[in-house]
Every structure is written in structure tokens, then in C-alpha cells.
Amino acid sequence: MGGPLSPEYAVAFTLKANDVEAGEYASLSGQSPRLCRPYDGLPRACKPQIEWDCRENFSRTHVENLHSGMYSKMAKTRNAIKTESQKVKEFFGNLNSDQLKILDSSMAKIGSLYRSQVINYHCLAPTDGRCSNFSGNSPIIAYVYPSWRYPDVFLCPPFYRFPFDHGFDSQVGTLLHESSHFRPVQTEDVVYGVEDTRNLARSNSQRAIRNADSYQYFYESIRNW
């Protein structure tokens, strides 16, 4: 990857980048102009603004739809923590009452991110070196810098080919994975992939509730709305 920084957390799969041309930047709020208070407590102006030049099968409307539904999806996912005990066990392990509260609180905080913050979406082109995996073995799907002051999500070409919101490794699920890395939840990439996530749940539930893929695959396994 070019540049002085490497993504702190990223989703990588062995997929070939497609030929989608990509523009650079979009900032979405979905709310009327207001004063926002980020998690560091410092006020800033939030202005609904969209700058988007993704062409072909990744349009501005597509990104708006992806962003706008996240708050309600997280609310339904929180409810599933209470009603889908077997799925909780499958992806997080046998959680005690305190761990269940942490999981519920984390889902709530991820959801509130889509109400209280302007998230900057960067749509990167196939030729962009930032989408190269650090090991050089596979391309990056999406990545974030959790330590940055405001949330930015970088989307790479393989992301455009994912299903919108069905099956494992969907666009919505990937966005949930990446946004879980932001403050105040700050998950980590303990393991990647469905099977390794299930194995982690069986072996170490404490680490599972800190693992970004656990949140993604739990959501993707229970959504039926």
C-alpha cells in the first residue's frame, strides 16, 4: 500500500477487483443541519453533504440506501440478542449476563453512530494502491482508521460486488464490521471468516465480543426482515 499510513483494521478476501470506476468522496448525514457532538465531546457543524462520483453499479443512491438503513437494522439486531439465543451462542459463545449487556450496549452504540455522526465514505478505484493487502496476497474489501477524529470508511472495488444485504459477507454486514471499529466500541480483528469466528465463540467468548467479524456474522445470520 502506498502512503505513510496503513489501515488499522481492514476486511480482506481473495477476490479479483472488478472494473468499476470510482470517484473519491461522499459525506452523508441524512439529518437536517445541526450541531453534532462527536465522542470526544468537541462540537462541530454537521451539514448534510454528498459528493459522489461512483459510476456503473455503485451509485450515490446505492450508498445513501446503505447508510440510511443502518440505525434501524442495528435496533432489530439488538432485539435479536434477546430472541436468537442460539445465534448469539454460535457467534459469541456462552455469554453471561454482564457480557450480554456489553453486547447489547455495543450494538446500540454502533447504531447511534448513524444518528450522531457524519460518516465520510471514500470510494476507491481499482488502481488505487490503498486497496492492496499489506501482505500482497489479496485485495482489501474495506478499511477504517479508528484513531481518526471523525469516522471515515474506505470502500474498495471487491466491496462493490458483494450482495447488498443477504448471505454472509454482504455490503451491510461489512459496513457493520467496519463501523464497529470506531469509538466507543472499538472492536478488533481477532479472527476473520465464518468458521474461525464460530471457533472463537466456542473457545473464548470474551474475545468474541471484541471481534468485528462476530458482529457482522451474527447480524447476517439473523436478519429476516
Short mmCIF file of C-alpha atoms in Angstrom, two decimals, residues 14-204:
data_model
loop_
_atom_site.label_atom_id
_atom_site.label_comp_id
_atom_site.label_asym_id
_atom_site.label_seq_id
_atom_site.Cartn_x
_atom_site.Cartn_y
_atom_site.Cartn_z
CA THR A 14 -9.17 -13.31 -2.07
CA LEU A 15 -11.24 -11.68 -4.81
CA LYS A 16 -10.28 -10.04 -8.06
CA ALA A 17 -11.02 -6.34 -8.30
CA ASN A 18 -13.64 -5.55 -10.92
CA ASP A 19 -13.62 -2.77 -13.48
CA VAL A 20 -15.84 -0.35 -11.61
CA GLU A 21 -14.65 3.20 -12.00
CA ALA A 22 -14.71 5.03 -8.69
CA GLY A 23 -14.76 8.58 -7.52
CA GLU A 24 -13.35 9.66 -4.25
CA TYR A 25 -15.61 11.09 -1.60
CA ALA A 26 -19.05 11.16 -0.09
CA SER A 27 -20.24 12.63 3.20
CA LEU A 28 -23.68 11.53 4.33
CA SER A 29 -25.77 12.58 7.26
CA GLY A 30 -29.44 12.05 6.44
CA GLN A 31 -30.34 14.69 9.01
CA SER A 32 -31.05 18.41 8.78
CA PRO A 33 -28.11 20.76 9.66
CA ARG A 34 -27.40 20.70 13.35
CA LEU A 35 -24.60 20.84 15.88
CA CYS A 36 -23.01 17.43 16.42
CA ARG A 37 -21.04 16.30 19.40
CA PRO A 38 -18.57 13.56 18.47
CA TYR A 39 -17.41 11.06 21.03
CA ASP A 40 -14.51 13.30 22.03
CA GLY A 41 -17.10 15.84 23.20
CA LEU A 42 -15.99 18.64 20.89
CA PRO A 43 -18.79 20.32 18.92
CA ARG A 44 -18.70 20.60 15.15
CA ALA A 45 -21.16 21.59 12.45
CA CYS A 46 -22.93 18.71 10.72
CA LYS A 47 -24.13 19.62 7.25
CA PRO A 48 -25.82 17.07 5.01
CA GLN A 49 -23.50 16.90 2.05
CA ILE A 50 -22.93 14.35 -0.68
CA GLU A 51 -20.05 14.34 -3.10
CA TRP A 52 -20.08 11.15 -5.12
CA ASP A 53 -18.76 10.03 -8.46
CA CYS A 54 -19.00 6.27 -8.30
CA ARG A 55 -20.22 5.04 -11.63
CA GLU A 56 -21.76 1.92 -13.10
CA ASN A 57 -23.08 -0.43 -10.38
CA PHE A 58 -22.19 1.68 -7.34
CA SER A 59 -24.26 4.86 -7.43
CA ARG A 60 -24.80 7.66 -4.96
CA THR A 61 -28.34 6.38 -4.36
CA HIS A 62 -26.95 2.96 -3.51
CA VAL A 63 -24.67 4.43 -0.85
CA GLU A 64 -27.48 6.55 0.54
CA ASN A 65 -29.62 3.43 0.91
CA LEU A 66 -26.74 1.56 2.51
CA HIS A 67 -26.18 4.31 5.07
CA SER A 68 -29.76 5.30 5.82
CA GLY A 69 -30.96 1.88 6.94
CA MET A 70 -28.17 1.13 9.39
CA TYR A 71 -29.77 2.66 12.50
CA SER A 72 -32.97 0.61 12.22
CA LYS A 73 -31.02 -2.55 11.32
CA MET A 74 -28.95 -2.18 14.49
CA ALA A 75 -32.11 -1.73 16.56
CA LYS A 76 -33.50 -5.00 15.17
CA THR A 77 -30.16 -6.70 15.77
CA ARG A 78 -30.27 -5.61 19.40
CA ASN A 79 -33.69 -7.22 19.74
CA ALA A 80 -32.32 -10.43 18.21
CA ILE A 81 -29.79 -10.66 21.05
CA LYS A 82 -32.80 -11.42 23.29
CA THR A 83 -34.69 -13.66 20.87
CA GLU A 84 -31.97 -15.57 18.99
CA SER A 85 -30.02 -17.23 21.82
CA GLN A 86 -28.63 -19.99 19.61
CA LYS A 87 -27.24 -17.48 17.14
CA VAL A 88 -25.71 -15.50 19.99
CA LYS A 89 -24.05 -18.71 21.18
CA GLU A 90 -22.90 -19.56 17.65
CA PHE A 91 -21.05 -16.29 17.08
CA PHE A 92 -20.29 -15.01 20.59
CA GLY A 93 -20.30 -18.11 22.78
CA ASN A 94 -21.97 -18.74 26.12
CA LEU A 95 -22.25 -15.19 27.38
CA ASN A 96 -23.02 -14.35 30.99
CA SER A 97 -25.43 -11.55 31.88
CA ASP A 98 -22.68 -8.92 32.02
CA GLN A 99 -21.34 -9.93 28.62
CA LEU A 100 -24.84 -9.82 27.14
CA LYS A 101 -25.18 -6.26 28.43
CA ILE A 102 -21.87 -5.35 26.79
CA LEU A 103 -23.02 -6.87 23.51
CA ASP A 104 -26.35 -5.04 23.63
CA SER A 105 -24.65 -1.76 24.50
CA SER A 106 -22.14 -2.18 21.68
CA MET A 107 -24.90 -2.74 19.11
CA ALA A 108 -26.69 0.35 20.41
CA LYS A 109 -23.54 2.45 20.11
CA ILE A 110 -22.88 1.24 16.57
CA GLY A 111 -26.44 2.20 15.66
CA SER A 112 -26.14 5.64 17.25
CA LEU A 113 -23.11 6.30 15.09
CA TYR A 114 -25.53 6.62 12.16
CA ARG A 115 -27.61 9.17 14.03
CA SER A 116 -24.98 11.29 15.75
CA GLN A 117 -22.11 11.39 13.28
CA VAL A 118 -21.42 12.31 9.68
CA ILE A 119 -19.64 9.34 8.17
CA ASN A 120 -17.27 10.01 5.29
CA TYR A 121 -17.35 7.33 2.60
CA HIS A 122 -14.34 7.08 0.30
CA CYS A 123 -14.99 5.09 -2.86
CA LEU A 124 -11.64 3.91 -4.19
CA ALA A 125 -10.75 2.92 -7.73
CA PRO A 126 -9.35 -0.46 -8.83
CA THR A 127 -5.98 1.16 -9.45
CA ASP A 128 -5.80 2.74 -6.00
CA GLY A 129 -2.84 1.31 -4.08
CA ARG A 130 -4.66 1.78 -0.80
CA CYS A 131 -6.80 -1.26 -1.66
CA SER A 132 -3.82 -3.61 -1.74
CA ASN A 133 -3.47 -6.04 1.13
CA PHE A 134 -0.46 -5.46 3.37
CA SER A 135 0.87 -8.94 2.67
CA GLY A 136 0.23 -8.50 -1.05
CA ASN A 137 -1.81 -11.73 -1.19
CA SER A 138 -5.34 -10.40 -1.60
CA PRO A 139 -7.19 -7.12 -2.08
CA ILE A 140 -8.83 -5.19 0.74
CA ILE A 141 -12.65 -5.06 0.85
CA ALA A 142 -12.98 -2.04 3.16
CA TYR A 143 -10.99 -0.40 5.90
CA VAL A 144 -11.05 2.33 8.54
CA TYR A 145 -8.72 4.29 10.79
CA PRO A 146 -10.40 4.08 14.24
CA SER A 147 -8.00 6.61 15.75
CA TRP A 148 -9.03 9.36 13.34
CA ARG A 149 -11.09 12.09 14.92
CA TYR A 150 -14.13 11.55 12.68
CA PRO A 151 -15.40 8.34 11.05
CA ASP A 152 -14.15 7.57 7.55
CA VAL A 153 -14.94 4.32 5.73
CA PHE A 154 -12.82 3.39 2.73
CA LEU A 155 -14.55 1.09 0.24
CA CYS A 156 -12.51 -0.91 -2.25
CA PRO A 157 -13.65 -2.47 -5.55
CA PRO A 158 -14.41 -6.00 -4.23
CA PHE A 159 -16.97 -4.40 -1.89
CA TYR A 160 -18.98 -3.23 -4.90
CA ARG A 161 -19.52 -6.84 -5.96
CA PHE A 162 -20.87 -8.03 -2.61
CA PRO A 163 -24.64 -8.60 -2.25
CA PHE A 164 -26.36 -5.60 -0.71
CA ASP A 165 -27.93 -7.33 2.29
CA HIS A 166 -28.23 -11.10 2.01
CA GLY A 167 -25.93 -14.00 2.78
CA PHE A 168 -22.61 -13.83 4.54
CA ASP A 169 -20.16 -11.10 3.51
CA SER A 170 -22.74 -8.55 2.40
CA GLN A 171 -22.26 -4.82 1.98
CA VAL A 172 -24.39 -4.03 5.02
CA GLY A 173 -22.57 -6.65 7.10
CA THR A 174 -19.20 -5.31 6.01
CA LEU A 175 -20.24 -1.77 6.93
CA LEU A 176 -21.32 -3.05 10.37
CA HIS A 177 -17.93 -4.75 10.74
CA GLU A 178 -16.04 -1.58 9.88
CA SER A 179 -18.18 0.81 11.93
CA SER A 180 -17.76 -1.42 14.99
CA HIS A 181 -14.09 -0.42 14.98
CA PHE A 182 -14.93 3.22 15.73
CA ARG A 183 -15.16 4.74 19.17
CA PRO A 184 -16.65 3.97 21.59
CA VAL A 185 -17.00 0.24 20.73
CA GLN A 186 -13.57 -0.24 19.13
CA THR A 187 -13.73 -3.91 18.21
CA GLU A 188 -10.62 -5.65 16.92
CA ASP A 189 -9.94 -8.10 14.10
CA VAL A 190 -9.23 -11.10 16.31
CA VAL A 191 -10.12 -13.58 13.55
CA TYR A 192 -11.60 -13.42 10.06
CA GLY A 193 -14.18 -15.66 8.38
CA VAL A 194 -17.31 -17.52 9.42
CA GLU A 195 -15.69 -20.73 10.65
CA ASP A 196 -12.89 -19.04 12.57
CA THR A 197 -15.49 -16.76 14.13
CA ARG A 198 -17.54 -19.75 15.25
CA ASN A 199 -14.41 -21.42 16.63
CA LEU A 200 -13.56 -18.27 18.57
CA ALA A 201 -17.05 -18.21 20.09
CA ARG A 202 -16.57 -21.78 21.30
CA SER A 203 -13.13 -21.17 22.73
CA ASN A 204 -13.15 -17.61 24.07
#
